[in-house]
Short mmCIF file of C-alpha atoms in Angstrom, two decimals:
data_model
loop_
_atom_site.label_atom_id
_atom_site.label_comp_id
_atom_site.label_asym_id
_atom_site.label_seq_id
_atom_site.Cartn_x
_atom_site.Cartn_y
_atom_site.Cartn_z
CA UNK A 1 -147.33 103.10 -89.28
CA UNK A 2 -149.25 99.99 -88.20
CA UNK A 3 -152.50 100.57 -86.31
CA UNK A 4 -154.33 98.38 -83.82
CA UNK A 5 -157.93 98.28 -82.61
CA UNK A 6 -158.93 99.37 -79.12
CA UNK A 7 -162.23 99.68 -77.28
CA UNK A 8 -162.77 102.86 -75.24
CA UNK A 9 -165.49 103.03 -72.60
CA UNK A 10 -166.55 105.92 -70.39
CA UNK A 11 -167.07 104.93 -66.77
CA UNK A 12 -170.21 105.61 -64.80
CA UNK A 13 -172.68 103.81 -67.06
CA UNK A 14 -175.64 101.89 -65.69
CA UNK A 15 -176.56 99.03 -68.01
CA UNK A 16 -180.27 98.85 -68.77
CA UNK A 17 -182.30 97.12 -71.44
CA UNK A 18 -182.47 93.83 -73.34
CA UNK A 19 -179.55 91.96 -74.89
CA UNK A 20 -179.82 89.02 -77.28
CA UNK A 21 -177.27 86.22 -76.94
CA UNK A 22 -176.49 83.98 -79.91
CA UNK A 23 -175.24 80.41 -80.13
CA UNK A 24 -172.47 79.11 -77.89
CA UNK A 25 -169.02 79.39 -79.45
CA UNK A 26 -167.87 76.32 -77.51
CA UNK A 27 -170.73 74.33 -79.01
CA UNK A 28 -170.92 75.68 -82.57
CA UNK A 29 -167.24 74.99 -83.31
CA UNK A 30 -167.61 71.34 -82.26
CA UNK A 31 -170.95 70.91 -84.08
CA UNK A 32 -169.16 71.96 -87.26
CA UNK A 33 -166.67 69.14 -86.63
CA UNK A 34 -169.53 66.71 -85.94
CA UNK A 35 -170.73 67.36 -89.52
CA UNK A 36 -167.58 65.53 -90.75
CA UNK A 37 -169.16 62.25 -89.63
CA UNK A 38 -171.80 62.28 -92.39
CA UNK A 39 -171.41 62.67 -96.14
CA UNK A 40 -173.70 65.36 -97.56
CA UNK A 41 -175.06 68.72 -96.40
CA UNK A 42 -175.42 69.50 -92.70
CA UNK A 43 -176.55 72.89 -91.44
CA UNK A 44 -175.53 74.27 -88.04
CA UNK A 45 -177.88 77.14 -87.17
CA UNK A 46 -177.50 79.89 -84.54
CA UNK A 47 -173.71 80.06 -84.91
CA UNK A 48 -172.12 83.24 -83.53
CA UNK A 49 -170.53 85.66 -86.03
CA UNK A 50 -167.02 85.50 -84.59
CA UNK A 51 -163.55 84.96 -86.01
CA UNK A 52 -163.24 81.46 -84.54
CA UNK A 53 -166.19 80.26 -86.65
CA UNK A 54 -164.51 81.64 -89.79
CA UNK A 55 -161.28 79.83 -88.88
CA UNK A 56 -163.13 76.55 -88.28
CA UNK A 57 -164.88 76.98 -91.64
CA UNK A 58 -161.46 77.24 -93.29
CA UNK A 59 -160.21 74.15 -91.39
CA UNK A 60 -163.15 72.21 -92.86
CA UNK A 61 -162.60 73.64 -96.36
CA UNK A 62 -159.01 72.41 -96.32
CA UNK A 63 -160.38 68.97 -95.42
CA UNK A 64 -162.36 69.05 -98.68
CA UNK A 65 -165.68 70.38 -97.39
CA UNK A 66 -167.67 73.14 -99.07
CA UNK A 67 -168.58 75.58 -96.28
CA UNK A 68 -170.80 78.65 -96.54
CA UNK A 69 -171.33 81.03 -93.62
CA UNK A 70 -174.68 82.70 -94.22
CA UNK A 71 -175.66 85.04 -91.38
CA UNK A 72 -175.97 82.79 -88.36
CA UNK A 73 -175.90 79.52 -90.33
CA UNK A 74 -172.97 77.31 -91.28
CA UNK A 75 -173.82 75.17 -94.32
CA UNK A 76 -171.33 72.31 -94.58
CA UNK A 77 -171.15 69.93 -97.57
CA UNK A 78 -168.98 66.97 -96.60
CA UNK A 79 -167.39 64.79 -99.32
CA UNK A 80 -167.40 60.98 -99.36
CA UNK A 81 -163.75 61.03 -98.32
CA UNK A 82 -162.78 64.16 -96.37
CA UNK A 83 -159.09 65.00 -96.02
CA UNK A 84 -157.15 63.71 -93.05
CA UNK A 85 -154.69 66.50 -92.24
CA UNK A 86 -155.30 69.76 -90.32
CA UNK A 87 -152.52 72.30 -90.90
CA UNK A 88 -150.61 74.12 -88.19
CA UNK A 89 -151.25 77.62 -89.56
CA UNK A 90 -154.97 77.27 -88.74
CA UNK A 91 -154.86 74.94 -85.75
CA UNK A 92 -152.44 77.23 -83.91
CA UNK A 93 -155.06 80.01 -84.14
CA UNK A 94 -157.89 77.84 -82.85
CA UNK A 95 -157.46 75.22 -80.13
CA UNK A 96 -160.94 73.88 -80.80
CA UNK A 97 -159.81 72.57 -84.19
CA UNK A 98 -158.22 69.61 -82.38
CA UNK A 99 -161.80 68.29 -82.23
CA UNK A 100 -161.53 67.12 -85.86
CA UNK A 101 -159.27 64.33 -84.53
CA UNK A 102 -162.09 62.06 -83.34
CA UNK A 103 -164.48 62.30 -86.31
CA UNK A 104 -161.74 62.02 -88.94
CA UNK A 105 -160.20 59.00 -87.21
CA UNK A 106 -163.64 57.37 -87.12
CA UNK A 107 -164.36 58.04 -90.81
CA UNK A 108 -160.95 57.79 -92.46
CA UNK A 109 -158.98 55.52 -90.11
CA UNK A 110 -156.05 57.97 -90.26
CA UNK A 111 -155.59 61.58 -89.21
CA UNK A 112 -152.73 64.03 -88.83
CA UNK A 113 -153.57 67.13 -86.78
CA UNK A 114 -151.20 69.90 -85.71
CA UNK A 115 -150.81 70.47 -81.99
CA UNK A 116 -153.02 73.46 -81.13
CA UNK A 117 -152.39 76.99 -79.90
CA UNK A 118 -155.16 79.26 -78.57
CA UNK A 119 -155.49 81.35 -75.44
CA UNK A 120 -152.57 81.63 -73.05
CA UNK A 121 -154.48 80.58 -69.95
CA UNK A 122 -152.50 77.61 -68.77
CA UNK A 123 -151.41 74.16 -69.78
CA UNK A 124 -154.08 72.09 -71.50
CA UNK A 125 -152.46 68.89 -72.70
CA UNK A 126 -153.97 66.29 -74.98
CA UNK A 127 -153.07 63.30 -72.80
CA UNK A 128 -156.68 62.29 -72.12
CA UNK A 129 -157.67 62.63 -75.79
CA UNK A 130 -154.75 60.41 -76.79
CA UNK A 131 -155.14 57.77 -74.05
CA UNK A 132 -158.89 57.49 -74.64
CA UNK A 133 -158.49 56.95 -78.40
CA UNK A 134 -155.64 54.49 -77.75
CA UNK A 135 -157.95 52.42 -75.55
CA UNK A 136 -160.27 52.21 -78.55
CA UNK A 137 -157.50 50.69 -80.65
CA UNK A 138 -155.90 53.77 -82.21
CA UNK A 139 -152.16 53.86 -82.78
CA UNK A 140 -150.97 57.35 -81.89
CA UNK A 141 -147.61 59.04 -82.33
CA UNK A 142 -146.27 62.56 -82.55
CA UNK A 143 -143.75 64.12 -84.89
CA UNK A 144 -142.84 67.62 -86.09
CA UNK A 145 -145.61 69.24 -84.05
CA UNK A 146 -148.36 66.90 -85.27
CA UNK A 147 -150.50 64.25 -83.58
CA UNK A 148 -150.78 61.25 -85.92
CA UNK A 149 -153.49 58.67 -85.23
CA UNK A 150 -154.43 55.58 -87.21
CA UNK A 151 -156.84 52.71 -86.67
CA UNK A 152 -156.00 50.19 -89.37
CA UNK A 153 -158.32 47.58 -87.86
CA UNK A 154 -161.05 50.13 -87.09
CA UNK A 155 -161.95 51.55 -83.68
CA UNK A 156 -163.58 49.34 -81.07
CA UNK A 157 -165.68 50.16 -78.03
CA UNK A 158 -163.89 50.49 -74.70
CA UNK A 159 -164.45 51.55 -71.09
CA UNK A 160 -162.68 54.87 -70.58
CA UNK A 161 -162.16 56.75 -67.31
CA UNK A 162 -161.17 60.42 -67.57
CA UNK A 163 -158.92 61.68 -64.75
CA UNK A 164 -160.64 65.05 -65.12
CA UNK A 165 -163.99 65.81 -66.82
CA UNK A 166 -162.25 67.39 -69.81
CA UNK A 167 -164.65 68.87 -72.35
CA UNK A 168 -162.27 68.43 -75.28
CA UNK A 169 -161.37 64.83 -74.44
CA UNK A 170 -165.03 63.92 -73.90
CA UNK A 171 -165.89 65.42 -77.32
CA UNK A 172 -163.11 63.71 -79.26
CA UNK A 173 -163.73 60.28 -77.72
CA UNK A 174 -167.49 60.67 -78.14
CA UNK A 175 -167.22 61.58 -81.83
CA UNK A 176 -164.84 58.69 -82.49
CA UNK A 177 -167.00 56.19 -80.57
CA UNK A 178 -170.21 56.67 -82.58
CA UNK A 179 -168.78 54.65 -85.51
CA UNK A 180 -166.66 52.21 -83.42
CA UNK A 181 -167.47 48.51 -83.14
CA UNK A 182 -169.24 47.76 -79.85
CA UNK A 183 -170.06 49.89 -76.84
CA UNK A 184 -167.92 52.70 -75.42
CA UNK A 185 -168.48 53.97 -71.89
CA UNK A 186 -166.93 57.28 -70.84
CA UNK A 187 -166.83 57.69 -67.06
CA UNK A 188 -166.21 61.08 -65.43
CA UNK A 189 -167.33 62.65 -68.71
CA UNK A 190 -167.88 66.40 -69.02
CA UNK A 191 -171.50 67.42 -68.38
CA UNK A 192 -171.64 70.86 -70.00
CA UNK A 193 -174.73 71.94 -71.97
CA UNK A 194 -172.43 72.07 -75.01
CA UNK A 195 -171.75 68.31 -74.62
CA UNK A 196 -175.51 67.68 -74.49
CA UNK A 197 -175.83 69.78 -77.66
CA UNK A 198 -173.27 67.61 -79.49
CA UNK A 199 -174.99 64.41 -78.32
CA UNK A 200 -178.36 65.69 -79.60
CA UNK A 201 -176.91 66.41 -83.05
CA UNK A 202 -175.15 63.03 -83.18
CA UNK A 203 -178.30 61.16 -82.16
CA UNK A 204 -180.27 63.02 -84.83
CA UNK A 205 -177.65 61.82 -87.35
CA UNK A 206 -178.24 58.20 -86.32
CA UNK A 207 -175.80 57.71 -83.44
CA UNK A 208 -176.85 55.93 -80.25
CA UNK A 209 -175.77 57.86 -77.17
CA UNK A 210 -177.23 57.69 -73.68
CA UNK A 211 -176.40 59.67 -70.54
CA UNK A 212 -175.88 63.14 -72.06
CA UNK A 213 -175.65 65.66 -69.23
CA UNK A 214 -174.50 63.02 -66.72
CA UNK A 215 -170.98 61.92 -65.83
CA UNK A 216 -171.39 58.58 -67.67
CA UNK A 217 -171.85 58.51 -71.43
CA UNK A 218 -172.71 55.19 -73.10
CA UNK A 219 -172.19 55.09 -76.88
CA UNK A 220 -173.33 52.09 -78.89
CA UNK A 221 -171.32 52.17 -82.09
CA UNK A 222 -173.29 52.01 -85.34
CA UNK A 223 -171.93 50.67 -88.64
CA UNK A 224 -172.97 53.88 -90.37
CA UNK A 225 -173.34 55.76 -92.47
CA UNK A 226 -174.65 58.64 -90.37
CA UNK A 227 -176.95 61.08 -92.13
CA UNK A 228 -176.51 64.86 -92.44
CA UNK A 229 -178.92 66.99 -90.39
CA UNK A 230 -179.91 70.54 -89.51
CA UNK A 231 -179.19 71.45 -85.89
CA UNK A 232 -179.62 74.67 -83.89
CA UNK A 233 -176.80 75.60 -81.51
CA UNK A 234 -177.62 76.06 -77.83
CA UNK A 235 -177.38 79.64 -76.43
CA UNK A 236 -174.04 80.90 -75.10
CA UNK A 237 -174.16 80.72 -71.30
CA UNK A 238 -170.77 82.45 -70.92
CA UNK A 239 -171.86 85.51 -72.91
CA UNK A 240 -175.15 85.46 -70.97
CA UNK A 241 -173.23 85.30 -67.70
CA UNK A 242 -171.00 88.17 -68.80
CA UNK A 243 -174.03 90.45 -69.22
CA UNK A 244 -175.50 89.29 -65.90
CA UNK A 245 -172.32 90.23 -64.01
CA UNK A 246 -172.04 93.52 -65.92
CA UNK A 247 -175.60 94.39 -64.85
CA UNK A 248 -174.82 93.87 -61.17
CA UNK A 249 -171.43 95.63 -61.31
CA UNK A 250 -173.09 98.74 -62.82
CA UNK A 251 -176.19 98.50 -60.56
CA UNK A 252 -178.29 98.06 -63.67
CA UNK A 253 -181.31 96.19 -65.02
CA UNK A 254 -180.65 93.83 -67.93
CA UNK A 255 -182.79 91.11 -69.52
CA UNK A 256 -180.69 88.46 -71.24
CA UNK A 257 -182.49 86.68 -74.10
CA UNK A 258 -181.44 83.43 -75.78
CA UNK A 259 -179.91 81.56 -72.81
CA UNK A 260 -181.58 79.09 -70.48
CA UNK A 261 -181.06 80.33 -66.89
CA UNK A 262 -180.55 76.80 -65.53
CA UNK A 263 -177.24 76.71 -67.44
CA UNK A 264 -176.06 79.47 -65.08
CA UNK A 265 -177.60 78.28 -61.80
CA UNK A 266 -174.52 78.79 -59.62
CA UNK A 267 -173.35 81.99 -61.34
CA UNK A 268 -176.79 83.59 -60.93
CA UNK A 269 -177.08 82.31 -57.37
CA UNK A 270 -173.84 84.15 -56.54
CA UNK A 271 -175.35 87.36 -57.94
CA UNK A 272 -178.42 86.85 -55.76
CA UNK A 273 -176.10 86.45 -52.76
CA UNK A 274 -174.42 89.71 -53.80
CA UNK A 275 -177.82 91.42 -53.54
CA UNK A 276 -179.27 91.25 -57.07
CA UNK A 277 -182.80 90.20 -58.01
CA UNK A 278 -182.89 87.37 -60.54
CA UNK A 279 -186.06 86.65 -62.55
CA UNK A 280 -185.71 83.48 -64.66
CA UNK A 281 -187.72 82.96 -67.85
CA UNK A 282 -187.98 80.09 -70.32
CA UNK A 283 -185.01 81.03 -72.50
CA UNK A 284 -184.12 84.29 -70.78
CA UNK A 285 -183.52 85.90 -67.40
CA UNK A 286 -183.58 89.38 -65.89
CA UNK A 287 -180.91 90.66 -63.49
CA UNK A 288 -181.37 93.93 -61.62
CA UNK A 289 -180.10 95.82 -58.61
CA UNK A 290 -179.82 99.44 -57.53
CA UNK A 291 -177.40 98.81 -54.66
CA UNK A 292 -173.67 98.28 -54.53
CA UNK A 293 -173.09 94.49 -54.63
CA UNK A 294 -171.83 92.62 -51.58
CA UNK A 295 -168.64 90.57 -51.74
CA UNK A 296 -169.05 86.83 -52.42
CA UNK A 297 -166.59 83.94 -52.43
CA UNK A 298 -166.40 82.02 -55.70
CA UNK A 299 -164.69 78.74 -56.65
CA UNK A 300 -164.43 77.63 -60.30
CA UNK A 301 -165.21 73.96 -60.97
CA UNK A 302 -166.23 71.80 -63.93
CA UNK A 303 -169.90 72.10 -64.91
CA UNK A 304 -172.31 72.34 -63.14
CA UNK A 305 -169.88 74.34 -60.98
CA UNK A 306 -168.97 78.00 -61.52
CA UNK A 307 -167.47 78.31 -65.02
CA UNK A 308 -163.79 79.24 -65.25
CA UNK A 309 -164.68 81.42 -68.28
CA UNK A 310 -166.66 83.68 -65.93
CA UNK A 311 -163.72 84.15 -63.53
CA UNK A 312 -162.77 87.60 -64.97
CA UNK A 313 -166.34 88.76 -64.33
CA UNK A 314 -166.24 87.33 -60.80
CA UNK A 315 -163.02 89.28 -60.13
CA UNK A 316 -164.62 92.41 -61.59
CA UNK A 317 -167.65 92.02 -59.33
CA UNK A 318 -165.43 91.48 -56.28
CA UNK A 319 -163.35 94.56 -57.19
CA UNK A 320 -166.35 96.90 -56.85
CA UNK A 321 -168.26 95.00 -54.13
CA UNK A 322 -168.62 95.90 -50.47
CA UNK A 323 -166.17 93.95 -48.35
CA UNK A 324 -163.69 91.23 -49.28
CA UNK A 325 -164.03 88.22 -51.57
CA UNK A 326 -161.97 85.07 -52.04
CA UNK A 327 -161.86 83.86 -55.65
CA UNK A 328 -160.37 80.40 -56.30
CA UNK A 329 -159.44 79.12 -59.78
CA UNK A 330 -159.25 75.34 -60.11
CA UNK A 331 -159.26 74.79 -63.88
CA UNK A 332 -156.56 76.83 -65.68
CA UNK A 333 -153.29 77.72 -64.01
CA UNK A 334 -152.85 80.91 -66.06
CA UNK A 335 -156.32 82.40 -65.60
CA UNK A 336 -154.99 85.10 -63.22
CA UNK A 337 -152.67 86.50 -65.92
CA UNK A 338 -154.93 89.50 -66.39
CA UNK A 339 -154.98 90.48 -62.68
CA UNK A 340 -152.14 92.96 -63.33
CA UNK A 341 -154.43 94.74 -65.80
CA UNK A 342 -157.21 94.93 -63.19
CA UNK A 343 -154.71 96.39 -60.73
CA UNK A 344 -153.93 99.11 -63.33
CA UNK A 345 -157.63 100.01 -63.06
CA UNK A 346 -157.21 100.43 -59.30
CA UNK A 347 -158.51 97.03 -58.17
CA UNK A 348 -157.15 95.73 -54.85
CA UNK A 349 -156.31 92.11 -55.72
CA UNK A 350 -153.65 89.87 -54.20
CA UNK A 351 -153.03 86.44 -55.67
CA UNK A 352 -151.44 83.42 -54.02
CA UNK A 353 -151.28 80.33 -56.20
CA UNK A 354 -154.80 79.64 -57.38
CA UNK A 355 -156.43 82.00 -54.87
CA UNK A 356 -157.14 85.72 -55.19
CA UNK A 357 -158.16 87.93 -52.26
CA UNK A 358 -160.07 90.97 -53.47
CA UNK A 359 -160.93 94.00 -51.33
CA UNK A 360 -163.77 95.87 -53.00
CA UNK A 361 -163.59 99.56 -53.85
CA UNK A 362 -166.47 101.91 -54.54
CA UNK A 363 -164.94 103.06 -57.85
CA UNK A 364 -162.07 101.96 -60.06
CA UNK A 365 -160.01 104.42 -62.13
CA UNK A 366 -159.80 104.45 -65.91
CA UNK A 367 -156.49 103.47 -67.50
CA UNK A 368 -155.09 101.87 -70.67
CA UNK A 369 -155.08 98.07 -70.30
CA UNK A 370 -154.82 95.09 -72.66
CA UNK A 371 -156.81 91.91 -73.10
CA UNK A 372 -154.88 88.68 -72.50
CA UNK A 373 -157.64 86.31 -73.63
CA UNK A 374 -161.30 86.38 -74.72
CA UNK A 375 -162.94 86.53 -71.29
CA UNK A 376 -160.30 88.77 -69.70
CA UNK A 377 -160.89 91.26 -72.51
CA UNK A 378 -164.63 91.38 -71.89
CA UNK A 379 -164.02 91.54 -68.14
CA UNK A 380 -161.70 94.55 -68.49
CA UNK A 381 -164.19 96.47 -70.64
CA UNK A 382 -166.91 95.86 -68.05
CA UNK A 383 -164.58 96.83 -65.20
CA UNK A 384 -164.00 100.06 -67.14
CA UNK A 385 -167.73 100.82 -66.79
CA UNK A 386 -167.16 101.04 -63.02
CA UNK A 387 -164.15 103.33 -63.33
CA UNK A 388 -163.75 107.11 -63.24
CA UNK A 389 -162.80 108.52 -66.64
CA UNK A 390 -162.07 106.55 -69.81
CA UNK A 391 -160.69 103.04 -70.01
CA UNK A 392 -158.96 101.94 -73.21
CA UNK A 393 -158.67 98.19 -73.77
CA UNK A 394 -156.12 96.98 -76.32
CA UNK A 395 -155.62 93.58 -77.99
CA UNK A 396 -159.38 93.47 -78.57
CA UNK A 397 -159.05 90.84 -81.32
CA UNK A 398 -159.33 88.44 -78.37
CA UNK A 399 -162.82 89.77 -77.56
CA UNK A 400 -163.85 89.27 -81.21
CA UNK A 401 -163.29 85.53 -80.73
CA UNK A 402 -166.14 85.23 -78.22
CA UNK A 403 -168.47 88.24 -78.43
CA UNK A 404 -169.95 88.94 -81.89
CA UNK A 405 -171.53 92.37 -81.31
CA UNK A 406 -169.88 93.48 -78.09
CA UNK A 407 -169.54 97.21 -78.75
CA UNK A 408 -173.01 97.50 -80.35
CA UNK A 409 -174.59 95.59 -77.43
CA UNK A 410 -172.87 97.87 -74.90
CA UNK A 411 -174.10 100.95 -76.75
CA UNK A 412 -177.68 99.61 -76.81
CA UNK A 413 -177.48 99.08 -73.04
CA UNK A 414 -176.54 102.73 -72.47
CA UNK A 415 -172.73 102.78 -72.53
CA UNK A 416 -170.63 105.53 -74.10
CA UNK A 417 -168.31 103.27 -76.08
CA UNK A 418 -166.29 103.35 -79.28
CA UNK A 419 -164.05 101.01 -81.15
CA UNK A 420 -161.24 102.76 -82.94
CA UNK A 421 -157.74 102.18 -84.21
CA UNK A 422 -154.63 103.77 -82.73
CA UNK A 423 -150.97 103.70 -83.77
CA UNK A 424 -149.24 100.52 -82.67
CA UNK A 425 -146.62 101.33 -80.01
CA UNK A 426 -143.07 101.29 -81.32
CA UNK A 427 -139.88 100.88 -79.34
CA UNK A 428 -136.40 102.16 -80.06
CA UNK A 429 -133.49 99.87 -79.26
#
């Protein structure tokens, strides 16, 4: 009989202690793609030990690179002519692999990449990626589930306006523009710390990019070649934020190491409003409270707004807070998919479109639930800490994609937790 992994947590824990956060998944994956722009050996340090990194390593291997994952380092040897096709069987497992489109188009002049899969949290089309590259002279078509892009005359600089500050579109256009002829200007660009991280690696390789961290990126194309470099990935603000919200939900005292607190300004400010004490450090912060949190209203927005990836934690906080909270999701139309699982834990949540009204309860009640995506999975485990009895979270392979040592970190912070395998449910027809 097939077996599946679950995480079981016993409610009533109070998180206390230090937790170390590694490199940002959403940065490390793209930095690995950036390496494609330079022949030779690049090293991306501080990469998280998660399944997505292993998948991206295999994507690069199939493009002809020699990739070694050594602890928290990805060592990438890029050939003079990397391959130009990314297969569906890998791309469907990792949306982020679409980010090889820009660098391969810039270096090879032709690329064929499968349309991606990934989390089921709403529609995330590639229109802005495609239209931005087309403005730079790429000819783009689609067939049999692939995006095919070519630039027989080479890419040229262009002025590009993004309808929405899409992280993925900003990254693909940025990586293509560094080797284009002339100047490319991206207006309404994404401003995330992970974008700044990519720009810093590209500039170290010999690119000329200005405006990182602002809504206007100016890229002066260079004839190349770019040179391989060693680059250290920025800390994962979403994992850091997860532990911050878990500390407040459990009335605990947690010091998060490895993340700059300014990356989480709004998220931490909301915790302060809920009654927590926040003590920022240089690359760390401490979050503590002994009282039940107060309800706060939260709206997700592109960075520097409240991150959509922290929405499950915001809903968890609201579910155990005093009073009512209004949570509004503006980024992904399917982010509330996991609300039904929270309701199984006894949460009082009512959704209407992209709004959720949450009436806080003093305690939730343990129940079997299942993760629907990376952040929902982590959010459900943490909600289980505030529940009577035992909560069993299934489909935990999702959590593995974003949290390298989740169970061990919980145990170090004082949680009774185990990861085990159980028989997969079977159904008679």
